mmCIF file of C-alpha atoms (C1' of nucleotides) in Angstrom:
data_model
loop_
_atom_site.group_PDB
_atom_site.id
_atom_site.type_symbol
_atom_site.label_atom_id
_atom_site.label_comp_id
_atom_site.label_asym_id
_atom_site.label_seq_id
_atom_site.Cartn_x
_atom_site.Cartn_y
_atom_site.Cartn_z
ATOM 1 C CA UNK A 1 21.330 -22.859 0.460
ATOM 2 C CA UNK A 2 19.071 -23.547 -2.438
ATOM 3 C CA UNK A 3 18.618 -20.830 -5.010
ATOM 4 C CA UNK A 4 15.177 -19.565 -5.952
ATOM 5 C CA UNK A 5 15.699 -21.013 -9.421
ATOM 6 C CA UNK A 6 16.330 -24.428 -7.897
ATOM 7 C CA UNK A 7 13.339 -24.194 -5.633
ATOM 8 C CA UNK A 8 11.035 -23.326 -8.514
ATOM 9 C CA UNK A 9 12.401 -26.007 -10.778
ATOM 10 C CA UNK A 10 12.045 -28.552 -8.006
ATOM 11 C CA UNK A 11 8.456 -27.516 -7.721
ATOM 12 C CA UNK A 12 7.800 -28.548 -11.311
ATOM 13 C CA UNK A 13 7.350 -25.065 -12.706
ATOM 14 C CA UNK A 14 7.259 -24.633 -16.441
ATOM 15 C CA UNK A 15 10.598 -22.859 -16.724
ATOM 16 C CA UNK A 16 10.362 -20.212 -19.387
ATOM 17 C CA UNK A 17 13.097 -17.775 -20.274
ATOM 18 C CA UNK A 18 11.317 -14.980 -18.431
ATOM 19 C CA UNK A 19 10.734 -16.981 -15.265
ATOM 20 C CA UNK A 20 14.320 -18.098 -15.231
ATOM 21 C CA UNK A 21 15.539 -14.547 -15.655
ATOM 22 C CA UNK A 22 13.311 -13.267 -12.857
ATOM 23 C CA UNK A 23 14.398 -16.018 -10.488
ATOM 24 C CA UNK A 24 18.011 -15.302 -11.325
ATOM 25 C CA UNK A 25 17.576 -11.646 -10.533
ATOM 26 C CA UNK A 26 16.953 -12.730 -6.953
ATOM 27 C CA UNK A 27 19.660 -15.362 -6.981
ATOM 28 C CA UNK A 28 22.185 -12.821 -8.191
ATOM 29 C CA UNK A 29 21.141 -10.399 -5.483
ATOM 30 C CA UNK A 30 21.790 -12.869 -2.655
ATOM 31 C CA UNK A 31 19.552 -14.285 0.027
ATOM 32 C CA UNK A 32 19.227 -11.763 2.820
ATOM 33 C CA UNK A 33 18.291 -8.118 2.818
ATOM 34 C CA UNK A 34 16.843 -8.389 -0.669
ATOM 35 C CA UNK A 35 13.641 -6.415 -1.116
ATOM 36 C CA UNK A 36 13.126 -5.563 -4.744
ATOM 37 C CA UNK A 37 10.167 -3.720 -6.183
ATOM 38 C CA UNK A 38 8.538 -5.032 -9.343
ATOM 39 C CA UNK A 39 10.270 -2.202 -11.175
ATOM 40 C CA UNK A 40 13.656 -3.151 -9.746
ATOM 41 C CA UNK A 41 13.085 -6.671 -10.992
ATOM 42 C CA UNK A 42 11.896 -5.485 -14.392
ATOM 43 C CA UNK A 43 14.895 -3.222 -14.795
ATOM 44 C CA UNK A 44 17.350 -6.026 -14.049
ATOM 45 C CA UNK A 45 15.434 -8.557 -16.089
ATOM 46 C CA UNK A 46 15.311 -6.273 -19.114
ATOM 47 C CA UNK A 47 19.081 -5.986 -19.021
ATOM 48 C CA UNK A 48 19.236 -9.710 -19.744
ATOM 49 C CA UNK A 49 16.043 -10.303 -21.715
ATOM 50 C CA UNK A 50 15.026 -7.008 -23.315
ATOM 51 C CA UNK A 51 11.639 -8.181 -24.563
ATOM 52 C CA UNK A 52 10.309 -9.164 -21.131
ATOM 53 C CA UNK A 53 7.157 -7.277 -20.250
ATOM 54 C CA UNK A 54 6.099 -5.540 -17.105
ATOM 55 C CA UNK A 55 2.926 -7.633 -16.915
ATOM 56 C CA UNK A 56 4.943 -10.834 -16.936
ATOM 57 C CA UNK A 57 7.113 -9.556 -14.126
ATOM 58 C CA UNK A 58 4.043 -8.737 -12.050
ATOM 59 C CA UNK A 59 2.327 -12.009 -12.872
ATOM 60 C CA UNK A 60 5.404 -14.065 -12.156
ATOM 61 C CA UNK A 61 6.166 -12.325 -8.880
ATOM 62 C CA UNK A 62 2.573 -12.918 -7.852
ATOM 63 C CA UNK A 63 2.890 -16.594 -8.673
ATOM 64 C CA UNK A 64 6.110 -16.881 -6.728
ATOM 65 C CA UNK A 65 4.371 -15.336 -3.750
ATOM 66 C CA UNK A 66 1.385 -17.671 -4.112
ATOM 67 C CA UNK A 67 3.782 -20.608 -4.274
ATOM 68 C CA UNK A 68 5.329 -19.441 -1.015
ATOM 69 C CA UNK A 69 8.768 -19.048 -2.556
ATOM 70 C CA UNK A 70 8.885 -15.272 -2.316
ATOM 71 C CA UNK A 71 7.496 -12.931 0.324
ATOM 72 C CA UNK A 72 5.505 -9.826 -0.553
ATOM 73 C CA UNK A 73 6.726 -7.176 1.844
ATOM 74 C CA UNK A 74 4.958 -3.952 2.512
ATOM 75 C CA UNK A 75 6.690 -1.355 4.636
ATOM 76 C CA UNK A 76 4.027 1.303 4.517
ATOM 77 C CA UNK A 77 4.461 3.067 1.225
ATOM 78 C CA UNK A 78 2.206 1.924 -1.590
ATOM 79 C CA UNK A 79 4.868 -0.255 -3.176
ATOM 80 C CA UNK A 80 5.168 -3.991 -2.746
ATOM 81 C CA UNK A 81 8.667 -5.362 -2.361
ATOM 82 C CA UNK A 82 9.629 -8.955 -3.044
ATOM 83 C CA UNK A 83 11.852 -10.871 -0.669
ATOM 84 C CA UNK A 84 13.211 -14.321 -1.601
ATOM 85 C CA UNK A 85 14.230 -15.084 1.988
ATOM 86 C CA UNK A 86 11.411 -17.416 2.994
ATOM 87 C CA UNK A 87 13.540 -19.984 4.782
ATOM 88 C CA UNK A 88 13.654 -18.237 8.144
ATOM 89 C CA UNK A 89 10.846 -16.169 9.604
ATOM 90 C CA UNK A 90 12.109 -12.654 9.924
ATOM 91 C CA UNK A 91 11.016 -9.082 10.299
ATOM 92 C CA UNK A 92 12.168 -5.816 8.853
ATOM 93 C CA UNK A 93 14.181 -2.824 9.844
ATOM 94 C CA UNK A 94 13.462 0.241 7.734
ATOM 95 C CA UNK A 95 15.735 3.276 7.694
ATOM 96 C CA UNK A 96 13.551 6.349 7.614
ATOM 97 C CA UNK A 97 16.278 8.368 5.946
ATOM 98 C CA UNK A 98 17.564 6.205 3.116
ATOM 99 C CA UNK A 99 14.734 3.630 3.032
ATOM 100 C CA UNK A 100 17.122 0.694 3.241
ATOM 101 C CA UNK A 101 15.497 -2.448 4.530
ATOM 102 C CA UNK A 102 17.283 -5.042 6.665
ATOM 103 C CA UNK A 103 16.117 -8.462 7.759
ATOM 104 C CA UNK A 104 16.048 -9.358 11.440
ATOM 105 C CA UNK A 105 15.665 -12.932 12.550
ATOM 106 C CA UNK A 106 12.513 -13.459 14.520
ATOM 107 C CA UNK A 107 13.031 -16.260 17.024
ATOM 108 C CA UNK A 108 12.183 -13.657 19.569
ATOM 109 C CA UNK A 109 8.675 -13.049 18.372
ATOM 110 C CA UNK A 110 6.936 -12.090 21.574
ATOM 111 C CA UNK A 111 4.697 -14.907 22.657
ATOM 112 C CA UNK A 112 4.397 -12.464 25.541
ATOM 113 C CA UNK A 113 1.918 -10.481 23.524
ATOM 114 C CA UNK A 114 -0.472 -13.335 23.354
ATOM 115 C CA UNK A 115 -1.508 -12.546 26.901
ATOM 116 C CA UNK A 116 -2.374 -8.968 25.999
ATOM 117 C CA UNK A 117 -4.222 -10.091 22.961
ATOM 118 C CA UNK A 118 -6.356 -12.480 24.949
ATOM 119 C CA UNK A 119 -7.482 -9.579 27.089
ATOM 120 C CA UNK A 120 -8.314 -7.278 24.196
ATOM 121 C CA UNK A 121 -9.764 -9.637 21.649
ATOM 122 C CA UNK A 122 -10.781 -12.805 23.452
ATOM 123 C CA UNK A 123 -10.663 -15.802 21.200
ATOM 124 C CA UNK A 124 -8.388 -14.255 18.606
ATOM 125 C CA UNK A 125 -5.882 -16.799 17.356
ATOM 126 C CA UNK A 126 -2.608 -15.357 16.139
ATOM 127 C CA UNK A 127 -1.147 -17.103 13.145
ATOM 128 C CA UNK A 128 1.661 -14.768 12.209
ATOM 129 C CA UNK A 129 3.105 -11.372 12.897
ATOM 130 C CA UNK A 130 4.707 -8.768 10.707
ATOM 131 C CA UNK A 131 7.002 -6.426 12.541
ATOM 132 C CA UNK A 132 8.506 -3.318 11.049
ATOM 133 C CA UNK A 133 11.085 -1.477 13.104
ATOM 134 C CA UNK A 134 11.672 2.058 11.951
ATOM 135 C CA UNK A 135 14.682 4.153 12.706
ATOM 136 C CA UNK A 136 18.033 5.173 11.282
ATOM 137 C CA UNK A 137 20.670 2.903 9.925
ATOM 138 C CA UNK A 138 24.353 3.314 10.734
ATOM 139 C CA UNK A 139 24.995 5.325 7.564
ATOM 140 C CA UNK A 140 22.218 7.790 8.269
ATOM 141 C CA UNK A 141 22.691 8.641 11.950
ATOM 142 C CA UNK B 1 -10.878 11.380 27.025
ATOM 143 C CA UNK B 2 -10.668 14.293 24.660
ATOM 144 C CA UNK B 3 -12.466 14.006 21.350
ATOM 145 C CA UNK B 4 -10.649 14.507 18.077
ATOM 146 C CA UNK B 5 -12.724 17.619 17.513
ATOM 147 C CA UNK B 6 -11.513 19.027 20.827
ATOM 148 C CA UNK B 7 -7.925 18.156 20.096
ATOM 149 C CA UNK B 8 -8.021 19.895 16.735
ATOM 150 C CA UNK B 9 -9.773 22.947 18.086
ATOM 151 C CA UNK B 10 -7.266 23.149 20.914
ATOM 152 C CA UNK B 11 -4.552 23.112 18.301
ATOM 153 C CA UNK B 12 -5.945 26.287 16.765
ATOM 154 C CA UNK B 13 -7.221 24.684 13.574
ATOM 155 C CA UNK B 14 -9.448 26.702 11.325
ATOM 156 C CA UNK B 15 -12.624 24.740 11.989
ATOM 157 C CA UNK B 16 -14.597 24.639 8.793
ATOM 158 C CA UNK B 17 -17.822 22.733 8.327
ATOM 159 C CA UNK B 18 -16.035 19.948 6.468
ATOM 160 C CA UNK B 19 -13.246 19.538 9.021
ATOM 161 C CA UNK B 20 -15.755 19.454 11.827
ATOM 162 C CA UNK B 21 -17.795 16.814 10.083
ATOM 163 C CA UNK B 22 -14.735 14.666 9.431
ATOM 164 C CA UNK B 23 -13.542 14.956 13.020
ATOM 165 C CA UNK B 24 -16.989 14.045 14.235
ATOM 166 C CA UNK B 25 -17.073 10.954 12.091
ATOM 167 C CA UNK B 26 -14.226 9.676 14.260
ATOM 168 C CA UNK B 27 -15.739 10.987 17.478
ATOM 169 C CA UNK B 28 -18.991 9.228 16.720
ATOM 170 C CA UNK B 29 -17.165 6.002 16.004
ATOM 171 C CA UNK B 30 -15.444 5.906 19.403
ATOM 172 C CA UNK B 31 -11.795 5.846 20.380
ATOM 173 C CA UNK B 32 -10.483 2.309 20.040
ATOM 174 C CA UNK B 33 -10.612 -0.175 17.202
ATOM 175 C CA UNK B 34 -11.488 2.560 14.715
ATOM 176 C CA UNK B 35 -9.745 2.147 11.388
ATOM 177 C CA UNK B 36 -11.667 3.917 8.670
ATOM 178 C CA UNK B 37 -10.657 4.162 5.047
ATOM 179 C CA UNK B 38 -10.934 7.511 3.294
ATOM 180 C CA UNK B 39 -14.016 6.135 1.588
ATOM 181 C CA UNK B 40 -15.577 5.122 4.896
ATOM 182 C CA UNK B 41 -15.036 8.660 6.125
ATOM 183 C CA UNK B 42 -16.381 10.186 2.931
ATOM 184 C CA UNK B 43 -19.483 8.040 3.056
ATOM 185 C CA UNK B 44 -20.283 9.032 6.622
ATOM 186 C CA UNK B 45 -19.382 12.671 6.046
ATOM 187 C CA UNK B 46 -21.591 12.899 2.974
ATOM 188 C CA UNK B 47 -24.518 11.690 5.043
ATOM 189 C CA UNK B 48 -24.185 14.876 7.095
ATOM 190 C CA UNK B 49 -22.727 17.322 4.569
ATOM 191 C CA UNK B 50 -23.660 16.122 1.085
ATOM 192 C CA UNK B 51 -21.490 18.595 -0.819
ATOM 193 C CA UNK B 52 -18.218 17.536 0.818
ATOM 194 C CA UNK B 53 -15.696 16.350 -1.747
ATOM 195 C CA UNK B 54 -13.453 13.343 -1.820
ATOM 196 C CA UNK B 55 -10.408 15.580 -2.253
ATOM 197 C CA UNK B 56 -11.217 17.469 0.916
ATOM 198 C CA UNK B 57 -11.563 14.246 2.830
ATOM 199 C CA UNK B 58 -8.169 13.088 1.593
ATOM 200 C CA UNK B 59 -6.553 16.452 2.227
ATOM 201 C CA UNK B 60 -8.023 16.764 5.682
ATOM 202 C CA UNK B 61 -7.104 13.243 6.722
ATOM 203 C CA UNK B 62 -3.582 13.920 5.527
ATOM 204 C CA UNK B 63 -3.443 17.086 7.612
ATOM 205 C CA UNK B 64 -4.720 15.281 10.676
ATOM 206 C CA UNK B 65 -1.999 12.707 10.221
ATOM 207 C CA UNK B 66 0.646 15.416 9.770
ATOM 208 C CA UNK B 67 -0.605 17.093 12.912
ATOM 209 C CA UNK B 68 -0.171 13.810 14.761
ATOM 210 C CA UNK B 69 -3.826 13.605 15.744
ATOM 211 C CA UNK B 70 -4.664 10.645 13.556
ATOM 212 C CA UNK B 71 -2.594 7.607 12.615
ATOM 213 C CA UNK B 72 -2.298 6.346 9.057
ATOM 214 C CA UNK B 73 -2.460 2.575 9.345
ATOM 215 C CA UNK B 74 -1.458 0.183 6.636
ATOM 216 C CA UNK B 75 -2.172 -3.499 7.126
ATOM 217 C CA UNK B 76 -0.833 -4.747 3.839
ATOM 218 C CA UNK B 77 -3.505 -4.087 1.288
ATOM 219 C CA UNK B 78 -3.116 -0.938 -0.735
ATOM 220 C CA UNK B 79 -5.586 1.022 1.342
ATOM 221 C CA UNK B 80 -4.702 3.472 4.080
ATOM 222 C CA UNK B 81 -6.858 3.371 7.174
ATOM 223 C CA UNK B 82 -7.171 6.215 9.644
ATOM 224 C CA UNK B 83 -7.032 5.620 13.371
ATOM 225 C CA UNK B 84 -7.812 8.428 15.844
ATOM 226 C CA UNK B 85 -6.306 6.497 18.764
ATOM 227 C CA UNK B 86 -2.989 8.305 19.107
ATOM 228 C CA UNK B 87 -2.981 8.561 22.893
ATOM 229 C CA UNK B 88 -1.482 5.145 23.586
ATOM 230 C CA UNK B 89 1.049 3.405 21.414
ATOM 231 C CA UNK B 90 -0.588 0.301 20.103
ATOM 232 C CA UNK B 91 -0.378 -2.343 17.428
ATOM 233 C CA UNK B 92 -2.892 -4.150 15.304
ATOM 234 C CA UNK B 93 -4.570 -7.484 15.142
ATOM 235 C CA UNK B 94 -5.993 -8.273 11.721
ATOM 236 C CA UNK B 95 -8.491 -11.044 11.139
ATOM 237 C CA UNK B 96 -7.585 -12.761 7.903
ATOM 238 C CA UNK B 97 -11.150 -13.876 7.383
ATOM 239 C CA UNK B 98 -13.292 -10.827 8.016
ATOM 240 C CA UNK B 99 -10.549 -8.172 7.921
ATOM 241 C CA UNK B 100 -11.575 -6.696 11.259
ATOM 242 C CA UNK B 101 -8.807 -4.756 12.926
ATOM 243 C CA UNK B 102 -8.319 -4.604 16.696
ATOM 244 C CA UNK B 103 -5.953 -2.464 18.721
ATOM 245 C CA UNK B 104 -3.522 -4.087 21.131
ATOM 246 C CA UNK B 105 -1.703 -2.024 23.741
ATOM 247 C CA UNK B 106 2.008 -2.076 23.248
ATOM 248 C CA UNK B 107 3.769 -1.756 26.603
ATOM 249 C CA UNK B 108 5.365 -5.006 25.673
ATOM 250 C CA UNK B 109 7.262 -3.625 22.712
ATOM 251 C CA UNK B 110 10.110 -6.108 22.378
ATOM 252 C CA UNK B 111 13.204 -4.315 23.634
ATOM 253 C CA UNK B 112 14.501 -7.875 23.480
ATOM 254 C CA UNK B 113 14.925 -7.496 19.771
ATOM 255 C CA UNK B 114 17.376 -4.668 20.153
ATOM 256 C CA UNK B 115 20.074 -7.234 20.806
ATOM 257 C CA UNK B 116 19.337 -9.040 17.560
ATOM 258 C CA UNK B 117 19.237 -5.818 15.703
ATOM 259 C CA UNK B 118 22.638 -4.816 16.972
ATOM 260 C CA UNK B 119 24.023 -8.020 15.507
ATOM 261 C CA UNK B 120 22.331 -7.692 12.132
ATOM 262 C CA UNK B 121 22.505 -4.003 11.467
ATOM 263 C CA UNK B 122 25.128 -2.550 13.765
ATOM 264 C CA UNK B 123 24.448 1.060 14.571
ATOM 265 C CA UNK B 124 20.792 0.975 13.598
ATOM 266 C CA UNK B 125 18.764 3.060 16.018
ATOM 267 C CA UNK B 126 15.156 1.947 16.409
ATOM 268 C CA UNK B 127 12.692 4.756 16.804
ATOM 269 C CA UNK B 128 9.404 2.946 16.520
ATOM 270 C CA UNK B 129 7.867 -0.348 15.596
ATOM 271 C CA UNK B 130 4.707 -1.289 13.779
ATOM 272 C CA UNK B 131 3.424 -4.727 14.588
ATOM 273 C CA UNK B 132 0.637 -6.474 12.751
ATOM 274 C CA UNK B 133 -0.590 -9.744 14.180
ATOM 275 C CA UNK B 134 -2.575 -11.800 11.729
ATOM 276 C CA UNK B 135 -4.967 -14.567 12.576
ATOM 277 C CA UNK B 136 -8.634 -15.237 13.158
ATOM 278 C CA UNK B 137 -10.922 -13.340 15.426
ATOM 279 C CA UNK B 138 -13.395 -15.047 17.747
ATOM 280 C CA UNK B 139 -16.224 -14.722 15.230
ATOM 281 C CA UNK B 140 -14.244 -16.329 12.432
ATOM 282 C CA UNK B 141 -12.682 -19.366 14.098
ATOM 283 C "C1'" DG C 1 -1.327 -30.877 -29.851
ATOM 284 C "C1'" DT C 2 -2.649 -29.232 -25.425
ATOM 285 C "C1'" DT C 3 -2.086 -26.390 -22.017
ATOM 286 C "C1'" DA C 4 -0.047 -22.687 -20.042
ATOM 287 C "C1'" DA C 5 2.783 -18.318 -20.347
ATOM 288 C "C1'" DT C 6 3.748 -13.886 -22.718
ATOM 289 C "C1'" DG C 7 3.146 -9.170 -24.445
ATOM 290 C "C1'" DC C 8 0.496 -5.418 -25.344
ATOM 291 C "C1'" DA C 9 -2.546 -2.003 -24.260
ATOM 292 C "C1'" DA C 10 -6.320 -0.662 -21.775
ATOM 293 C "C1'" DA C 11 -8.525 -0.668 -17.374
ATOM 294 C "C1'" DT C 12 -8.638 -0.216 -12.178
ATOM 295 C "C1'" DC C 13 -8.270 1.951 -7.996
ATOM 296 C "C1'" DG C 14 -6.524 4.576 -4.251
ATOM 297 C "C1'" DT C 15 -4.690 8.891 -3.880
ATOM 298 C "C1'" DT C 16 -2.787 13.530 -5.278
ATOM 299 C "C1'" DT C 17 -2.794 17.895 -7.512
ATOM 300 C "C1'" DG C 18 -3.776 22.342 -10.198
ATOM 301 C "C1'" DC C 19 -6.594 25.792 -10.116
ATOM 302 C "C1'" DA C 20 -10.664 28.876 -9.876
ATOM 303 C "C1'" DG C 21 -13.848 30.307 -6.598
ATOM 304 C "C1'" DG C 22 -15.472 30.731 -1.881
ATOM 305 C "C1'" DT C 23 -14.560 31.352 3.225
ATOM 306 C "C1'" DT C 24 -12.364 32.624 7.483
ATOM 307 C "C1'" DT C 25 -9.896 35.889 10.184
ATOM 308 C "C1'" DA D 1 -7.321 42.247 2.146
ATOM 309 C "C1'" DA D 2 -4.566 38.095 3.103
ATOM 310 C "C1'" DA D 3 -4.293 33.599 3.946
ATOM 311 C "C1'" DC D 4 -6.482 29.568 3.737
ATOM 312 C "C1'" DC D 5 -9.944 25.976 2.406
ATOM 313 C "C1'" DT D 6 -12.976 23.646 -0.911
ATOM 314 C "C1'" DG D 7 -14.640 21.318 -5.042
ATOM 315 C "C1'" DC D 8 -13.997 19.739 -9.454
ATOM 316 C "C1'" DA D 9 -11.780 17.252 -12.742
ATOM 317 C "C1'" DA D 10 -7.715 15.713 -14.491
ATOM 318 C "C1'" DA D 11 -3.367 13.470 -13.395
ATOM 319 C "C1'" DC D 12 -0.738 9.708 -11.216
ATOM 320 C "C1'" DG D 13 1.494 5.458 -10.161
ATOM 321 C "C1'" DA D 14 1.295 0.778 -8.890
ATOM 322 C "C1'" DT D 15 -0.897 -3.149 -10.207
ATOM 323 C "C1'" DT D 16 -4.285 -6.064 -12.841
ATOM 324 C "C1'" DT D 17 -6.657 -7.846 -16.717
ATOM 325 C "C1'" DG D 18 -8.514 -9.279 -21.527
ATOM 326 C "C1'" DC D 19 -7.101 -11.223 -25.316
ATOM 327 C "C1'" DA D 20 -4.583 -12.735 -29.343
ATOM 328 C "C1'" DT D 21 0.011 -14.860 -29.981
ATOM 329 C "C1'" DT D 22 3.693 -17.899 -28.829
ATOM 330 C "C1'" DA D 23 6.245 -21.353 -26.434
ATOM 331 C "C1'" DA D 24 6.764 -25.579 -23.220
ATOM 332 C "C1'" DC D 25 5.672 -30.061 -22.211
#
DNA sequence: GTTAATGCAAATCGTTTGCAGGTTT
DNA sequence: AAACCTGCAAACGATTTGCATTAAC
């Protein structure tokens, strides 16, 4: 499993202190079930590199998303979360009580629905699907 | 098919001029494939009742959502859209070119995934699912 | 030495809120 | 009268941007 830092380096990114710190925030967090807000990232980055600015965090996260190395996840509130797990297509499980977010692998993604779609919006070509399951996690039942 | 105005009246809402106008904006638009932003609603409401305020539109839309008569739909940008089609559970098809949004009926809702979920997040109880299919509509292929 | 990235502060934009005044029951 | 609704303007919070400075290649 390649780290985000490795993926970015391999991509020929100019590796500044701030970019390295941001990438390492994700690497330190792990690979799955990581969905950090820009503020989460800033907070952890500041602990290592106190002079890093909020704008740089936003800009860098945006660049990581544009590069396809991080996913921008939106679960319905007005806050974007950043998810470094781009290797396997997956969807999200959101606990409505504690707001935890879990990844769910998406092999299953209903090709079944394509039939329905054809009936409703003839000619629509589906390229991807975002699925958010809402409910209660084990801790919050 | 009951109109939104009828549903709200039947619910014993205090029917002021502004609430009526807002409800009628949706009624005039139809039942399916309606996904208006607060600004869309304001614009159309102002055409009928020029003194209506943005705050009232926001407040009223929020109340309609709380009452369960309108759905707040979020397709990933930072803008909430309002969908009066609450009768049948459905999901959304978003054209990545022209941003049109279509409804898709959701009988199909992947109970299949429950198995995966059990493996990933044991004990998680799914209560609902939001699905956003992205692609290109017939006009934009 | 170029080119690109950073930090700061100000700007944006959708949305919410406090409050005084007006309306509905 | 009591409870509720409206409009205004100011507040908010996440994100973006302009620009002068600094750092990487």
